[in-house]
Amino acid sequence: MKRIFLMLRLFASDFKKQKKKITLTVMAIAWGTVSIIMLLSFGEGLRRQIAKGESGMGSGIVVVWGGQTTKPFKGLPPGRRIVMKPEDIDLLRARIPDMEDVGGEYQRWSVDIRYGKKMVGRHCTGVTPSYENIRNHIPQEGGRFINKHDLDEKRRVAFLGSGLAKELFGDQDPIGKQITINRVPFTIIGVMIEKLQMGMYSGPDADRVIIPMTTFGLIFGDTRLDVLIYKPKNPDDSEKVKKEVYRILGGKYKFNPDDERALSMWDTIEQSKTMGDVLFGIQLFLGIIGALTMLVAGVGVANIMYVTVRRRTKEIGLKMALGAKAKYILWEFILEALLIGALGGSFGFLFSGVIIKILKGIPVKGEALQFLGKPVLSTEIALATVGVLAMIAFWAGYFPSKKAAKINPAESLRYE
Amino acid sequence: MPIIKMNGLSKIYKTGKVSVEALRKIDIDIDENEFVAIVGPSGSGKSTLMNIIGCLDTPSTGDYYLDDEEVGRFGSNKLAEVRNRKIGFVFQNFNLLSYATTYENIELPLIFSGMPAKRRKTRTMELLDRVGLAERAAHKPTELSGGEMQRIAIARALANNPAILLADEPTGNLDSVSGGSIIEIFRELHADGATIVMITHDRHIADNIPRVIKLKDGGIVDSLN
Ligand SMILES: Nc1ncnc2c1ncn2[C@@H]1O[C@H](COP(=O)(O)OP(=O)(O)O)[C@@H](O)[C@H]1O
Ligand SMILES: [Mg+2]
């Protein structure tokens, strides 16, 4: 305790003698800190936005379309088209224990949708209730998604994408209002919350109208599934589950389970793993650039400490004469370097905090800014920054302190 | 058994191609509670001898026993410990830390010896009292006179009850009055049982010290003329 107190005073006296140099170095450390934090925070913001955008369509899901066989199977020729049926949803759910949920879609493009005098042509989708969860269709407050009763009773209820709701209703609350779909009246039961969606098929979810699959069948007469979507319980089991899907559907539609092209699959699990690796690489790269900036500042600290050792040669000799061991001398300088590091680091953190706060206050418009304009200073980033800072400051003190500990006390006290 | 025992001790400084034999074949025994003056012209090796006695430096050849231990064999950590416990240094130019208070200056060897804070405080106040500067505890050295600074340095040297007090021209930077009072303190300490080795230029001081060792060109001589 006493030592630290004395050390601070020693630092104060050093500061008076090297004011300009220490100030500049503290600023360099602050800048190094700011650059590490900002680079990592922007990287983290990008990572989170992308993760969010990826999960916009639903996370950990596989989208399946019917395909065409390429292998002969049990006497059947190759080249047959495979088309799935709505019953396959329940079939896969029942037969695969590792399956979290399965959903499906009937699709129709450019369907006539009207509200009052407004009329648009949009994508209409018929779905099961499971769609809400696996395809991330969260209703805004006051509304709900399509449920089992809607399905069983073939109700004429509709769930609107957020964009389509705006288009038709503007600022009005659409819940409970009547629209027509293909001239058939429907009641709006819910509107999807606004979401960032990177992956999509058949257009963005925001521009669709969604109705119960059974009702869809009544109106449009569809009996064949356009899309099947499934989500394994555990993303790590995705390969295993995929094999099961091929095996079960292959058994039902008579194709070879090894015939990959019989079904057409979009595996978002695989894709997001790859994306995760790429983003980790980017983070690492940004972190290294930041650390290099810090290293340059660290050289400044080491330089100051070398000057200090030279200036204090006699004092070091005196302390040795009074019985200070090398360890004490070493720590004195290391602590002083850490102190400079802590000082610069504090300014750096403060400054970064202010920058991030200001950036958060600016409203973001436009696609690119959605991804880049949202830096996130996470605990991990703060810890990593403190770690780099402490390590560099430590070494910046260590090398000069080694020199100090090698001072010959007799020699240093000789010159009066 | 003498507290300081040197046999055939030499010290050679090598700087580049030149080597200086600062001490040659020194034999000295100093007993406990002796008061010894070391005199000699400038460059005769007085400070070198003092540094070796004080374990700040090691001899090139020969043996040096301090308190029955051959310190020439010790590593730097052990030497630091010996300096801390057994040696008290007083320098010509005081060597006080200018940014620290007199109290903190005296406390320094106690910090290095790892004494707990409470005992450190009692001991430091005791030492300030011993040199009559208790009321100056919170002052910086620059606010003191030369004589007062040297008294603080003596208090610091006494901190861990050393076996030997070493003083290298302790009155060299002082006027004769304050110099006299410093010598008086050393006399009192000697009377209380201290072993003291003091380098001095001043004939009058040396004449009043019981034992005088004369150095010339690194060797001990009977007379300096
Ligand atoms: N560290 C050193 N390196 C080289 N020569 C030294 C060193 N220390 C002392 N000397 C030389 O050793 C001799 C004795 O020096 P010193 O012990 O300081 O004498 P004194 O204290 O009697 O004036 C001198 O010639 C001096 O130049
Ligand atoms: Mg000398």
XYZ file of N, CA and C in Angstrom, chain A residues 12-180:
507
model
N 4.244 11.180 -10.275
C 3.924 12.610 -10.387
C 5.191 13.415 -10.653
N 6.283 13.040 -9.969
C 7.520 13.798 -10.187
C 8.088 13.509 -11.565
N 7.927 12.270 -12.025
C 8.328 11.930 -13.399
C 7.535 12.739 -14.402
N 6.247 12.811 -14.117
C 5.341 13.487 -15.034
C 5.752 14.940 -15.234
N 6.129 15.599 -14.130
C 6.551 17.000 -14.235
C 7.759 17.134 -15.157
N 8.646 16.134 -15.088
C 9.879 16.250 -15.863
C 9.704 15.819 -17.314
N 8.727 14.955 -17.576
C 8.522 14.479 -18.959
C 7.096 14.770 -19.411
N 6.592 15.903 -18.980
C 5.178 16.232 -19.177
C 4.703 15.986 -20.612
N 5.419 16.605 -21.545
C 4.982 16.558 -22.934
C 4.976 15.122 -23.459
N 6.066 14.446 -23.162
C 6.223 13.084 -23.654
C 5.161 12.156 -23.070
N 4.956 12.264 -21.775
C 3.980 11.372 -21.136
C 2.576 11.684 -21.644
N 2.275 12.978 -21.791
C 0.953 13.359 -22.297
C 0.721 12.759 -23.679
N 1.725 12.901 -24.527
C 1.598 12.352 -25.887
C 1.422 10.842 -25.863
N 2.177 10.192 -24.998
C 2.088 8.733 -24.937
C 0.742 8.278 -24.386
N 0.261 8.986 -23.364
C -1.063 8.660 -22.827
C -2.101 8.800 -23.943
N -1.931 9.846 -24.760
C -2.859 10.038 -25.878
C -2.729 8.904 -26.900
N -1.494 8.488 -27.139
C -1.285 7.385 -28.089
C -1.950 6.108 -27.585
N -1.810 5.860 -26.291
C -2.467 4.678 -25.692
C -3.982 4.823 -25.820
N -4.474 6.026 -25.545
C -5.917 6.271 -25.649
C -6.375 5.979 -27.078
N -5.588 6.442 -28.032
C -5.939 6.212 -29.437
C -5.904 4.733 -29.785
N -4.864 4.046 -29.271
C -4.775 2.604 -29.484
C -6.007 1.899 -28.922
N -6.404 2.325 -27.737
C -7.586 1.735 -27.102
C -8.829 1.991 -27.936
N -8.963 3.255 -28.374
C -10.126 3.610 -29.193
C -10.144 2.766 -30.465
N -8.979 2.590 -31.094
C -9.018 1.862 -32.361
C -9.357 0.393 -32.140
N -8.801 -0.227 -31.090
C -9.190 -1.627 -30.820
C -10.684 -1.715 -30.562
N -11.160 -0.857 -29.662
C -12.572 -0.939 -29.282
C -13.484 -0.677 -30.480
N -13.175 0.379 -31.243
C -14.064 0.717 -32.357
C -14.051 -0.380 -33.425
N -12.855 -0.862 -33.755
C -12.785 -1.904 -34.781
C -13.563 -3.143 -34.349
N -13.320 -3.552 -33.104
C -14.019 -4.752 -32.631
C -15.514 -4.503 -32.478
N -15.874 -3.300 -32.029
C -17.295 -3.004 -31.819
C -18.056 -2.956 -33.142
N -17.416 -2.373 -34.157
C -18.067 -2.375 -35.474
C -18.173 -3.798 -36.002
N -17.100 -4.559 -35.791
C -17.131 -5.963 -36.206
C -18.253 -6.714 -35.505
N -18.365 -6.474 -34.196
C -19.392 -7.150 -33.411
C -20.784 -6.716 -33.869
N -20.936 -5.407 -34.126
C -22.220 -4.902 -34.615
C -22.597 -5.568 -35.929
N -21.589 -5.665 -36.803
C -21.815 -6.319 -38.098
C -22.218 -7.780 -37.892
N -21.497 -8.444 -36.998
C -21.766 -9.856 -36.732
C -23.201 -10.044 -36.225
N -23.583 -9.192 -35.267
C -24.930 -9.347 -34.687
C -26.024 -9.017 -35.700
N -25.784 -7.983 -36.521
C -26.784 -7.631 -37.520
C -26.956 -8.752 -38.540
N -25.799 -9.336 -38.903
C -25.875 -10.425 -39.875
C -26.573 -11.633 -39.262
N -26.233 -11.919 -37.992
C -26.893 -13.036 -37.308
C -28.399 -12.794 -37.255
N -28.750 -11.540 -36.981
C -30.158 -11.170 -36.908
C -30.811 -11.303 -38.289
N -30.096 -10.794 -39.300
C -30.619 -10.869 -40.653
C -30.779 -12.297 -41.120
N -29.787 -13.143 -40.736
C -29.859 -14.550 -41.104
C -31.051 -15.226 -40.459
N -31.311 -14.850 -39.201
C -32.402 -15.499 -38.489
C -33.744 -14.873 -38.844
N -33.718 -13.847 -39.667
C -34.966 -13.200 -40.073
C -35.911 -14.198 -40.713
N -35.336 -15.095 -41.495
C -36.139 -16.096 -42.179
C -36.430 -17.279 -41.251
N -35.819 -17.248 -40.076
C -35.901 -18.390 -39.168
C -34.514 -18.949 -39.010
N -34.161 -19.410 -37.813
C -32.781 -19.877 -37.656
C -32.740 -21.390 -37.532
N -31.699 -21.957 -38.090
C -31.496 -23.399 -38.016
C -32.498 -24.200 -38.818
N -32.945 -23.625 -39.959
C -33.961 -24.340 -40.734
C -33.416 -24.823 -42.075
N -34.116 -25.787 -42.630
C -33.797 -26.263 -43.971
C -35.072 -26.116 -44.815
N -34.930 -25.484 -45.996
C -36.075 -25.278 -46.882
C -35.998 -26.334 -47.996
N -37.128 -27.034 -48.233
C -37.115 -28.162 -49.180
C -38.136 -27.938 -50.298
N -37.677 -28.116 -51.548
C -38.577 -28.119 -52.692
C -38.560 -29.519 -53.315
N -39.584 -29.828 -54.019
C -39.572 -31.082 -54.761
C -38.551 -30.988 -55.882
N -37.926 -32.142 -56.243
C -36.908 -32.106 -57.298
C -37.203 -33.128 -58.374
N -36.139 -33.638 -58.965
C -36.277 -34.602 -60.039
C -35.278 -35.731 -59.800
N -35.722 -36.988 -59.959
C -34.798 -38.087 -59.681
C -33.734 -38.177 -60.758
N -32.534 -38.645 -60.348
C -31.443 -38.836 -61.315
C -31.011 -40.291 -61.362
N -31.570 -41.102 -60.446
C -31.186 -42.518 -60.420
C -32.433 -43.382 -60.610
N -32.271 -44.490 -61.351
C -33.404 -45.414 -61.445
C -33.643 -46.039 -60.082
N -34.903 -46.357 -59.773
C -35.202 -46.927 -58.467
C -36.325 -47.953 -58.596
N -36.029 -49.200 -58.175
C -36.993 -50.295 -58.210
C -37.757 -50.352 -59.537
N -36.986 -50.333 -60.610
C -37.614 -50.444 -61.920
C -38.174 -49.147 -62.465
N -38.183 -48.101 -61.656
C -38.683 -46.810 -62.149
C -37.542 -46.051 -62.809
N -37.818 -45.355 -63.904
C -36.741 -44.652 -64.609
C -36.345 -43.358 -63.886
N -35.129 -42.861 -64.167
C -34.756 -41.549 -63.624
C -35.514 -40.441 -64.342
N -35.441 -39.201 -63.806
C -36.079 -38.066 -64.472
C -37.507 -37.849 -64.011
N -37.940 -38.580 -62.991
C -39.303 -38.357 -62.504
C -39.336 -37.148 -61.585
N -40.408 -36.357 -61.665
C -40.556 -35.204 -60.772
C -41.111 -35.681 -59.431
N -40.552 -35.163 -58.336
C -41.042 -35.506 -57.001
C -41.800 -34.306 -56.457
N -43.048 -34.508 -56.084
C -43.864 -33.419 -55.540
C -44.371 -33.835 -54.168
N -44.193 -32.947 -53.175
C -44.589 -33.300 -51.804
C -46.046 -32.934 -51.550
N -46.622 -33.590 -50.529
C -48.021 -33.365 -50.165
C -48.091 -32.776 -48.759
N -49.172 -32.077 -48.400
C -49.291 -31.481 -47.059
C -49.154 -32.523 -45.939
N -49.579 -33.766 -46.216
C -49.474 -34.797 -45.170
C -48.021 -35.064 -44.775
N -47.087 -34.725 -45.664
C -45.671 -34.972 -45.370
C -45.205 -34.198 -44.143
N -45.862 -33.063 -43.879
C -45.508 -32.255 -42.711
C -45.668 -33.088 -41.446
N -46.871 -33.666 -41.284
C -47.128 -34.478 -40.094
C -46.316 -35.761 -40.099
N -46.096 -36.302 -41.305
C -45.332 -37.539 -41.436
C -43.913 -37.361 -40.890
N -43.233 -36.319 -41.336
C -41.847 -36.099 -40.914
C -41.782 -35.767 -39.429
N -42.757 -34.971 -38.975
C -42.790 -34.595 -37.565
C -42.935 -35.841 -36.687
N -43.779 -36.770 -37.128
C -44.047 -37.962 -36.328
C -42.896 -38.961 -36.386
N -42.226 -39.060 -37.533
C -41.258 -40.138 -37.728
C -39.822 -39.811 -37.303
N -39.514 -38.497 -37.205
C -38.128 -38.145 -36.878
C -38.066 -37.533 -35.478
N -37.522 -38.297 -34.522
C -37.500 -37.798 -33.133
C -36.609 -36.555 -32.963
N -35.574 -36.411 -33.787
C -34.667 -35.274 -33.656
C -35.214 -34.004 -34.308
N -36.470 -34.068 -34.742
C -37.057 -32.939 -35.438
C -37.748 -32.008 -34.444
N -37.450 -30.715 -34.514
C -38.156 -29.801 -33.625
C -39.538 -29.490 -34.172
N -39.583 -29.103 -35.453
C -40.880 -28.812 -36.046
C -40.783 -28.830 -37.570
N -41.950 -28.992 -38.213
C -42.013 -29.010 -39.673
C -43.159 -28.119 -40.109
N -42.966 -27.426 -41.203
C -44.042 -26.585 -41.737
C -44.029 -26.663 -43.247
N -45.034 -26.030 -43.871
C -45.057 -26.064 -45.323
C -45.821 -24.885 -45.889
N -45.732 -24.717 -47.206
C -46.388 -23.583 -47.849
C -47.120 -24.017 -49.120
N -48.307 -23.459 -49.310
C -48.911 -23.364 -50.644
C -48.600 -21.958 -51.117
N -48.237 -21.802 -52.360
C -47.877 -20.459 -52.809
C -48.679 -20.052 -54.038
N -48.972 -18.759 -54.097
C -49.570 -18.212 -55.303
C -48.996 -16.820 -55.494
N -48.506 -16.519 -56.692
C -47.910 -15.207 -56.974
C -48.989 -14.229 -57.439
N -48.727 -12.938 -57.247
C -49.567 -11.849 -57.782
C -51.060 -12.082 -57.557
N -51.381 -12.335 -56.317
C -52.783 -12.534 -55.975
C -53.444 -11.178 -55.760
N -54.641 -11.050 -56.184
C -55.414 -9.804 -56.088
C -55.798 -9.562 -54.628
N -55.240 -8.496 -54.034
C -55.521 -8.177 -52.631
C -56.076 -6.760 -52.575
N -57.230 -6.592 -51.899
C -57.848 -5.263 -51.870
C -58.246 -4.862 -50.470
N -58.088 -3.565 -50.224
C -58.648 -2.986 -49.005
C -59.264 -1.665 -49.414
N -60.560 -1.549 -49.282
C -61.262 -0.353 -49.735
C -60.981 -0.137 -51.206
N -60.418 1.026 -51.524
C -60.158 1.314 -52.924
C -58.768 0.882 -53.360
N -57.971 0.493 -52.351
C -56.602 0.093 -52.695
C -56.561 -1.343 -53.195
N -55.733 -1.552 -54.233
C -55.640 -2.881 -54.779
C -54.190 -3.167 -55.170
N -53.660 -4.319 -54.701
C -52.297 -4.695 -55.077
C -52.262 -6.165 -55.458
N -51.208 -6.540 -56.180
C -50.991 -7.950 -56.477
C -49.777 -8.426 -55.698
N -50.011 -9.382 -54.778
C -48.903 -9.819 -53.924
C -48.870 -11.324 -53.780
N -47.765 -11.792 -53.209
C -47.576 -13.202 -52.968
C -48.465 -13.642 -51.814
N -49.261 -14.704 -52.035
C -50.117 -15.231 -50.984
C -49.611 -16.620 -50.594
N -49.514 -16.871 -49.292
C -48.966 -18.126 -48.796
C -49.965 -18.805 -47.873
N -50.147 -20.103 -48.077
C -50.979 -20.873 -47.161
C -50.076 -21.706 -46.275
N -50.257 -21.598 -44.961
C -49.313 -22.242 -44.039
C -50.016 -22.977 -42.907
N -49.188 -23.693 -42.120
C -49.663 -24.326 -40.890
C -49.215 -23.453 -39.707
N -49.780 -23.636 -38.495
C -49.399 -22.798 -37.348
C -47.909 -22.881 -37.012
N -47.294 -24.047 -37.295
C -45.872 -24.214 -36.976
C -45.004 -23.175 -37.693
N -45.533 -22.617 -38.737
C -44.815 -21.624 -39.540
C -44.364 -20.434 -38.697
N -45.209 -20.036 -37.729
C -44.917 -18.871 -36.886
C -43.530 -18.977 -36.263
N -43.266 -20.138 -35.679
C -42.011 -20.332 -34.962
C -40.836 -20.564 -35.914
N -40.990 -21.542 -36.810
C -39.826 -21.904 -37.619
C -39.481 -20.851 -38.660
N -40.457 -20.096 -39.125
C -40.145 -19.083 -40.141
C -40.137 -17.671 -39.557
N -40.111 -17.623 -38.189
C -39.929 -16.356 -37.494
C -40.953 -15.304 -37.909
N -42.221 -15.652 -37.793
C -43.287 -14.692 -38.078
C -43.922 -14.233 -36.772
N -43.231 -13.285 -36.108
C -43.709 -12.839 -34.804
C -44.758 -11.752 -35.006
N -45.969 -11.928 -34.399
C -46.995 -10.885 -34.582
C -46.702 -9.635 -33.758
N -47.080 -8.489 -34.293
C -47.006 -7.246 -33.524
C -48.027 -7.307 -32.407
N -47.840 -6.441 -31.418
C -48.749 -6.428 -30.285
C -50.186 -6.204 -30.743
N -51.119 -6.910 -30.115
C -52.535 -6.756 -30.459
C -52.993 -7.745 -31.513
N -52.022 -8.454 -32.099
C -52.389 -9.416 -33.136
C -51.895 -10.802 -32.788
N -52.174 -11.774 -33.668
C -51.696 -13.138 -33.441
C -51.438 -13.793 -34.785
N -50.787 -14.976 -34.723
C -50.552 -15.716 -35.950
C -51.694 -16.718 -36.157
N -51.692 -17.363 -37.294
C -52.707 -18.376 -37.605
C -52.566 -19.568 -36.660
N -53.687 -20.038 -36.080
C -53.600 -21.164 -35.137
C -54.349 -22.397 -35.657
N -54.387 -23.413 -34.782
C -54.941 -24.700 -35.172
C -56.432 -24.602 -35.542
N -57.171 -23.764 -34.764
C -58.597 -23.592 -35.047
C -58.827 -22.983 -36.421
N -58.002 -21.992 -36.748
C -58.120 -21.374 -38.076
C -57.976 -22.449 -39.149
N -57.001 -23.351 -38.884
C -56.698 -24.390 -39.851
C -57.853 -25.409 -39.938
N -58.266 -25.872 -38.737
C -59.305 -26.903 -38.698
C -60.622 -26.395 -39.285
N -60.966 -25.153 -38.985
C -62.254 -24.620 -39.434
C -62.168 -23.881 -40.761
N -60.965 -23.946 -41.353
C -60.756 -23.279 -42.647
C -61.247 -21.837 -42.630
N -60.848 -21.127 -41.543
C -61.309 -19.750 -41.393
C -60.688 -18.851 -42.450
N -61.409 -17.790 -42.737
C -60.883 -16.803 -43.678
C -60.242 -15.675 -42.876
N -59.048 -15.992 -42.372
C -58.280 -15.007 -41.608
C -56.929 -14.840 -42.292
N -56.340 -13.634 -42.159
C -55.075 -13.351 -42.842
C -54.088 -12.670 -41.902
N -52.841 -13.014 -42.115
C -51.725 -12.426 -41.372
C -50.885 -11.651 -42.390
N -50.646 -10.359 -42.125
C -49.980 -9.522 -43.123
C -48.504 -9.311 -42.822
N -47.682 -9.292 -43.853
C -46.303 -8.841 -43.726
C -46.311 -7.356 -43.390
N -45.246 -6.910 -42.671
C -45.247 -5.531 -42.178
C -45.282 -4.516 -43.321
N -44.601 -4.829 -44.423
C -44.572 -3.900 -45.556
C -45.933 -3.799 -46.235
N -46.531 -4.951 -46.424
C -47.838 -4.987 -47.078
C -48.890 -4.271 -46.223
N -48.788 -4.438 -44.883
C -49.722 -3.777 -43.966
C -49.631 -2.265 -44.121
N -48.402 -1.768 -44.221
C -48.196 -0.320 -44.389
C -48.820 0.152 -45.684
N -48.560 -0.645 -46.700
C -49.026 -0.293 -48.032
C -50.553 -0.155 -48.071
N -51.209 -1.124 -47.433
C -52.671 -1.130 -47.493
C -53.316 -0.204 -46.475
N -52.728 -0.149 -45.284
C -53.411 0.537 -44.192
C -52.746 1.821 -43.728
N -51.513 2.079 -44.197
C -50.831 3.289 -43.751
C -50.652 3.243 -42.249
N -51.150 4.307 -41.578
C -50.973 4.363 -40.127
C -52.118 3.703 -39.362
N -53.138 3.270 -40.056
C -54.277 2.632 -39.387
C -53.896 1.281 -38.802
N -54.650 0.860 -37.786
C -54.433 -0.470 -37.229
C -55.205 -1.480 -38.067
N -54.503 -2.426 -38.726
C -55.194 -3.352 -39.632
C -55.997 -4.438 -38.903
N -55.708 -4.693 -37.607
C -56.322 -5.827 -36.906
C -57.849 -5.699 -36.917
N -58.508 -6.760 -37.331
C -59.975 -6.787 -37.352
C -60.585 -6.240 -38.635
N -59.737 -5.628 -39.480
C -60.275 -5.051 -40.717
C -60.495 -6.143 -41.764
N -61.338 -5.827 -42.724
C -61.639 -6.772 -43.798
C -60.853 -6.428 -45.051
N -60.244 -7.445 -45.648
C -59.649 -7.268 -46.977
C -60.217 -8.372 -47.852
N -59.983 -8.255 -49.167
C -60.339 -9.396 -50.001
C -59.082 -9.963 -50.614
